[in-house]
XYZ file of C-alpha atoms in Angstrom:
437
model
C 71.691 0.784 147.076
C 68.547 1.512 145.186
C 66.773 2.078 148.420
C 69.208 4.801 149.481
C 69.001 6.537 146.168
C 65.279 6.511 146.294
C 65.333 7.974 149.801
C 67.684 10.707 148.660
C 65.419 11.552 145.718
C 62.476 11.745 148.092
C 64.424 14.028 150.421
C 65.546 16.289 147.573
C 61.980 16.442 146.222
C 60.686 17.335 149.669
C 63.349 20.043 150.008
C 62.477 21.452 146.616
C 58.799 21.469 147.482
C 59.559 23.186 150.763
C 61.679 25.828 148.990
C 58.872 26.356 146.535
C 56.392 26.794 149.361
C 58.730 29.199 151.164
C 59.241 31.257 148.031
C 55.468 31.413 147.460
C 54.918 32.501 151.067
C 57.634 35.115 150.735
C 56.025 36.417 147.549
C 52.650 36.594 149.261
C 54.119 38.501 152.200
C 55.864 40.890 149.819
C 52.629 41.434 147.926
C 50.747 42.091 151.158
C 53.392 44.593 152.288
C 53.279 46.390 148.963
C 49.476 46.450 149.050
C 49.462 47.840 152.580
C 52.020 50.454 151.590
C 49.961 51.457 148.565
C 46.823 51.728 150.680
C 48.653 53.799 153.271
C 50.021 56.102 150.561
C 46.555 56.476 148.988
C 45.076 57.262 152.385
C 47.757 59.853 153.037
C 47.168 61.413 149.622
C 43.407 61.551 150.299
C 44.016 63.150 153.685
C 46.381 65.727 152.190
C 43.855 66.453 149.436
C 41.055 66.842 152.017
C 43.250 69.160 154.070
C 43.980 71.275 150.998
C 40.268 71.417 150.185
C 39.434 72.477 153.728
C 42.137 75.104 153.662
C 40.859 76.382 150.305
C 37.314 76.529 151.657
C 38.503 78.335 154.783
C 40.336 80.899 152.679
C 37.246 81.389 150.506
C 35.082 81.800 153.606
C 37.486 84.348 155.042
C 37.555 86.259 151.768
C 33.742 86.213 151.663
C 33.599 87.412 155.261
C 36.046 90.216 154.498
C 34.005 91.152 151.433
C 30.803 91.165 153.472
C 32.499 93.211 156.167
C 33.713 95.747 153.615
C 30.230 96.846 152.591
C 29.430 100.539 152.674
C 27.274 100.178 155.774
C 29.875 98.251 157.778
C 32.697 100.547 156.712
C 30.655 103.585 157.684
C 29.634 102.203 161.066
C 33.034 100.806 162.039
C 34.894 103.765 160.551
C 32.756 106.170 162.545
C 33.488 104.294 165.749
C 37.225 104.351 164.956
C 37.129 108.113 164.375
C 35.150 108.613 167.580
C 37.777 106.617 169.489
C 40.582 108.675 167.934
C 38.734 111.867 168.849
C 38.407 110.780 172.463
C 42.089 109.778 172.617
C 43.112 113.134 171.148
C 40.967 115.384 173.342
C 41.097 113.644 176.719
C 44.895 113.866 177.408
C 44.918 117.614 176.749
C 42.074 118.123 179.229
C 43.794 115.930 181.806
C 47.081 117.849 181.481
C 45.255 121.168 181.670
C 43.358 120.391 184.860
C 46.228 118.509 186.516
C 48.502 121.484 185.895
C 46.054 123.530 187.898
C 45.655 120.969 190.687
C 45.966 117.173 190.905
C 42.628 117.146 192.675
C 40.983 118.144 189.368
C 41.947 114.889 187.667
C 38.363 113.444 187.664
C 37.002 116.626 186.076
C 38.067 115.934 182.438
C 36.834 112.357 182.749
C 33.448 113.621 183.914
C 33.189 116.245 181.137
C 34.195 113.884 178.339
C 32.104 111.067 179.797
C 29.019 113.300 180.046
C 29.261 114.156 176.340
C 29.494 110.492 175.297
C 26.821 109.265 177.708
C 24.366 111.894 176.452
C 25.193 110.926 172.845
C 24.395 107.313 173.702
C 21.166 108.554 175.320
C 20.137 110.092 171.986
C 20.616 106.710 170.311
C 18.571 105.009 173.029
C 15.779 107.581 172.662
C 15.660 106.916 168.905
C 15.520 103.178 169.514
C 12.636 103.505 171.993
C 10.802 106.092 169.827
C 10.682 108.613 172.647
C 9.240 112.114 172.069
C 11.305 114.515 170.048
C 11.877 116.952 172.884
C 13.734 114.256 174.856
C 16.207 113.698 172.033
C 16.764 117.410 171.472
C 17.316 117.961 175.217
C 19.968 115.229 175.206
C 21.577 116.787 172.133
C 21.707 120.139 173.912
C 23.560 118.487 176.824
C 26.000 116.891 174.363
C 26.687 120.275 172.753
C 27.220 121.893 176.145
C 29.657 119.258 177.407
C 31.557 118.980 174.108
C 31.697 122.779 173.716
C 33.161 123.233 177.207
C 35.742 120.511 176.574
C 36.644 122.141 173.221
C 37.142 125.534 174.893
C 39.427 123.942 177.488
C 41.510 122.195 174.810
C 41.694 125.384 172.730
C 43.010 127.332 175.716
C 45.505 124.583 176.490
C 46.739 124.392 172.894
C 47.198 128.128 172.468
C 49.295 128.348 175.650
C 51.681 125.488 174.974
C 55.263 126.635 175.724
C 57.914 126.822 173.026
C 55.532 127.377 170.128
C 55.188 130.294 167.828
C 51.971 132.216 167.687
C 50.830 130.487 164.480
C 51.723 127.030 165.776
C 50.030 127.698 169.103
C 46.890 128.836 167.287
C 46.965 125.722 165.062
C 47.396 123.471 168.124
C 44.484 125.093 169.911
C 42.157 124.937 166.909
C 43.173 121.338 166.210
C 42.473 120.190 169.781
C 39.130 122.032 169.823
C 38.148 120.543 166.450
C 39.077 116.987 167.403
C 37.111 117.414 170.635
C 33.957 118.353 168.724
C 34.573 115.886 165.890
C 33.737 112.781 167.903
C 30.245 113.788 169.136
C 29.358 115.321 165.754
C 30.302 112.164 163.863
C 28.473 109.980 166.368
C 25.319 112.104 166.045
C 25.471 111.992 162.230
C 25.889 108.221 162.400
C 22.814 107.998 164.592
C 20.775 110.100 162.140
C 21.817 107.918 159.199
C 21.014 104.721 161.095
C 17.575 105.981 162.160
C 16.656 107.174 158.675
C 17.843 103.902 157.122
C 15.703 101.879 159.511
C 12.695 104.136 158.866
C 12.993 103.945 155.077
C 12.786 100.124 154.978
C 12.827 98.116 151.771
C 11.238 98.912 148.393
C 7.905 97.304 149.297
C 7.558 99.405 152.454
C 8.367 102.585 150.552
C 5.815 101.733 147.860
C 3.181 101.016 150.538
C 3.801 104.340 152.292
C 3.664 106.186 148.973
C 0.343 104.495 148.197
C -1.054 105.509 151.574
C -0.017 109.132 151.055
C -1.501 109.206 147.546
C -4.775 107.663 148.707
C -5.156 110.120 151.556
C -4.363 113.057 149.276
C -6.794 112.026 146.519
C -9.635 110.860 148.809
C -9.389 113.159 151.811
C -13.054 112.982 152.850
C -13.138 109.183 152.704
C -9.846 108.911 154.630
C -11.095 111.275 157.367
C -14.313 109.272 157.712
C -12.277 106.038 157.876
C -10.139 107.540 160.678
C -13.278 108.402 162.613
C -14.627 104.875 162.166
C -11.362 103.408 163.455
C -11.260 105.749 166.461
C -14.915 105.026 167.281
C -14.279 101.265 167.597
C -12.221 99.533 170.259
C -8.457 99.419 169.821
C -7.507 96.871 167.181
C -11.102 95.847 166.484
C -11.419 97.582 163.088
C -8.515 97.852 160.661
C -8.027 100.921 158.521
C -8.606 98.960 155.299
C -12.020 97.732 156.479
C -12.905 101.208 157.707
C -11.830 102.739 154.379
C -14.011 100.277 152.438
C -16.994 101.093 154.658
C -16.318 104.844 154.392
C -16.162 104.588 150.601
C -19.547 102.870 150.560
C -20.986 105.583 152.801
C -19.571 108.439 150.713
C -20.292 107.076 147.215
C -23.079 104.537 147.719
C -21.096 101.632 146.249
C -18.763 99.094 147.824
C -16.547 98.928 144.727
C -13.334 100.891 145.464
C -12.796 103.742 143.029
C -16.343 103.805 141.658
C -18.559 106.866 142.100
C -22.031 107.820 140.844
C -20.435 109.834 138.045
C -18.354 106.841 136.970
C -21.423 104.597 137.053
C -23.248 107.037 134.786
C -20.278 107.139 132.454
C -20.150 103.329 132.382
C -23.847 103.136 131.507
C -23.389 105.632 128.679
C -20.343 103.750 127.458
C -22.279 100.460 127.404
C -25.039 102.047 125.348
C -22.499 103.597 122.949
C -20.685 100.264 122.613
C -23.874 98.409 121.788
C -24.733 101.013 119.141
C -21.159 100.993 117.760
C -21.262 97.223 117.284
C -24.291 97.673 114.993
C -23.670 101.036 113.311
C -26.342 100.481 110.619
C -29.136 100.042 113.160
C -29.393 103.669 114.267
C -29.015 105.042 110.752
C -31.580 102.619 109.309
C -34.186 103.698 111.842
C -33.382 107.383 111.461
C -33.322 107.221 107.673
C -36.224 104.770 107.248
C -38.363 107.341 105.444
C -35.692 107.897 102.821
C -34.444 104.316 102.584
C -37.966 102.863 102.438
C -39.065 105.001 99.541
C -35.998 105.462 97.345
C -33.479 103.173 95.801
C -30.685 104.027 93.457
C -30.937 102.462 89.992
C -27.868 103.867 88.315
C -28.410 107.375 87.122
C -32.128 107.381 87.873
C -33.540 107.294 91.385
C -36.878 105.534 91.333
C -39.358 105.846 94.202
C -40.298 102.510 95.716
C -43.917 102.059 96.752
C -44.480 101.757 100.451
C -47.686 100.251 101.832
C -49.848 102.661 103.720
C -50.343 101.698 107.367
C -53.057 102.855 109.682
C -52.306 103.782 113.296
C -52.897 101.103 115.825
C -55.593 101.760 118.439
C -53.112 100.975 121.213
C -50.962 103.974 120.297
C -53.910 106.377 120.352
C -55.297 104.968 123.609
C -52.593 104.811 126.318
C -54.802 102.778 128.662
C -54.878 99.841 126.262
C -51.239 100.022 125.191
C -50.527 96.573 126.584
C -53.003 94.942 124.180
C -51.549 94.057 120.779
C -53.779 93.435 117.749
C -52.943 92.848 114.142
C -53.279 96.017 112.002
C -55.468 95.871 108.874
C -53.922 94.988 105.564
C -52.102 97.992 104.076
C -53.436 99.511 100.905
C -51.148 99.509 97.925
C -50.136 102.852 96.505
C -49.286 102.885 92.806
C -45.754 103.992 92.121
C -45.180 106.655 89.458
C -43.274 105.842 86.322
C -39.560 106.650 86.535
C -38.330 109.703 84.697
C -35.293 109.443 82.473
C -33.269 112.145 84.124
C -29.793 112.106 85.555
C -30.566 114.202 88.589
C -31.827 112.958 91.932
C -35.609 112.993 92.241
C -36.736 113.831 95.793
C -40.200 113.025 97.148
C -41.370 111.695 93.789
C -41.145 115.107 92.150
C -44.695 116.425 92.526
C -46.288 113.309 93.905
C -47.667 113.630 97.424
C -46.970 110.622 99.561
C -49.502 109.640 102.227
C -48.538 109.773 105.899
C -47.808 106.294 107.218
C -47.642 105.064 110.801
C -45.426 102.061 111.609
C -47.178 99.063 113.154
C -46.877 98.196 116.839
C -43.637 96.338 117.454
C -44.026 93.202 119.541
C -40.412 92.073 118.971
C -41.744 88.596 118.199
C -41.401 86.695 114.992
C -39.010 89.248 113.426
C -35.490 88.096 112.673
C -32.764 90.213 114.265
C -30.775 90.677 111.092
C -33.681 92.020 109.020
C -33.928 95.711 108.266
C -30.832 96.699 110.316
C -32.416 95.791 113.688
C -30.221 95.147 116.691
C -30.137 91.579 117.987
C -32.435 90.815 120.897
C -29.644 90.727 123.506
C -28.023 93.913 122.212
C -31.379 95.700 122.159
C -32.110 94.552 125.724
C -28.682 95.854 126.832
C -29.304 99.244 125.213
C -32.812 99.553 126.707
C -31.552 98.621 130.183
C -28.656 101.114 129.945
C -31.017 103.863 128.787
C -33.430 103.036 131.618
C -30.576 103.342 134.151
C -29.448 106.694 132.725
C -32.975 108.113 132.505
C -33.063 108.394 128.714
C -36.425 109.201 127.180
C -38.583 106.504 125.607
C -38.259 107.982 122.128
C -34.461 108.156 122.259
C -34.302 104.652 123.723
C -36.489 103.318 120.914
C -34.224 104.952 118.344
C -31.032 103.517 119.849
C -32.487 100.035 120.390
C -34.251 99.948 116.977
C -37.517 99.026 118.663
C -40.892 100.730 118.895
C -41.831 103.006 121.745
C -44.585 100.657 122.913
C -42.092 97.822 123.229
C -39.664 100.078 125.103
C -42.488 101.124 127.454
C -43.275 97.494 128.247
C -39.583 96.778 128.986
C -39.382 99.885 131.185
C -42.478 98.741 133.102
C -40.944 95.314 133.627
C -37.689 96.882 134.880
C -39.616 99.095 137.314
C -41.419 96.001 138.600
C -38.172 94.031 139.048
C -35.800 96.792 140.211
C -37.834 99.750 141.423
C -38.809 103.238 140.328
C -37.108 104.467 137.230
C -34.403 107.120 137.900
C -34.863 110.610 136.598
C -32.517 111.918 133.864
C -28.985 112.312 135.262
C -29.722 110.192 138.337
C -27.787 106.963 138.926
C -29.813 103.762 139.358
C -28.359 101.417 141.978
C -29.123 97.901 140.858
C -28.876 95.006 143.284
C -26.874 91.884 142.481
C -30.023 89.744 142.209
C -31.610 92.109 139.675
C -28.367 92.356 137.708
């Protein structure tokens, strides 16, 4: 009995385990089905979303295309073609009816007249595209006017003789047919003019370049004519106009720098000398007023003369042949200074005292500091002397501007003539090579 019960318990346990396994399998299958359904729904949603995005992009592209097509240029070109088509459709039937009413054999005549006008108008556009001579285009335009004018006269006659119309309506019909006949070729010709001028104008850079060329030729006519001759003298394409213009400028002005002329070089040299003097404004005044500044000094209300050592002239200044030799001058003799007078007025020239004539010593520009006595620095003085040499300034004026002695200026001028060449005369421009500069 126990054995049977145990077998039954085993069977029931096995059945329960089997039911549990079946339920678990069923749950797994349900989960798999739900997962597949969710994936399919997500995929469908993604596809619908992608389709909506594509449709939105297509609509945006079409709107952009319509916006691009509605530009002024496209509207003008396409609108002109539409009006030309309407003109042809309005004028051709009237011509056909007019000639057919005369004889059916004249049916090809209106086609030939209207076709001749449009073919010649297209020939004008082709001549503009190929840059043919002007007389060709005007000859084609004359043919267009002749054909269109004859067709307009035919349509005017047909419109004014339409049956069943009053005189005013017949006149309006004739004028309308004649006008629409001429409207097409006129609009097509105007469109061709606008297109040609638009292509010729180009962008802003091209317009600026053409304006520059016109300005350069107007302001430098002689150089431009010489450049044209240089270009025509060479083989085709061998020399560009820019290279020829640079060479012509050098031939005309003597310098390869564009825009520079001998007059501008002279002005630049004078400006350099003025700049060097302006940077040291006390230098020129100290040299010019050395006689006053060396002898007088202000001591309040009384101006007391200051003793100045008497100097003897150097032999080199009296003998030009030995100007290059520099010797030390003898010791100056002291001159006693008069006692100051207690007066409140300015005493000039020491009242009645006669001052001896003094001669400045020979300047060697050596061993003298640049900031002593209002002298220009060495480099500034060299710049002033070189500028004065180039402009042909006299030795005396150069010595005054450079705050140096005339003998020193003469030696610098001699060195410049040795390095560069003969000194230019006053007003003449000195052309200095790059090595010498």
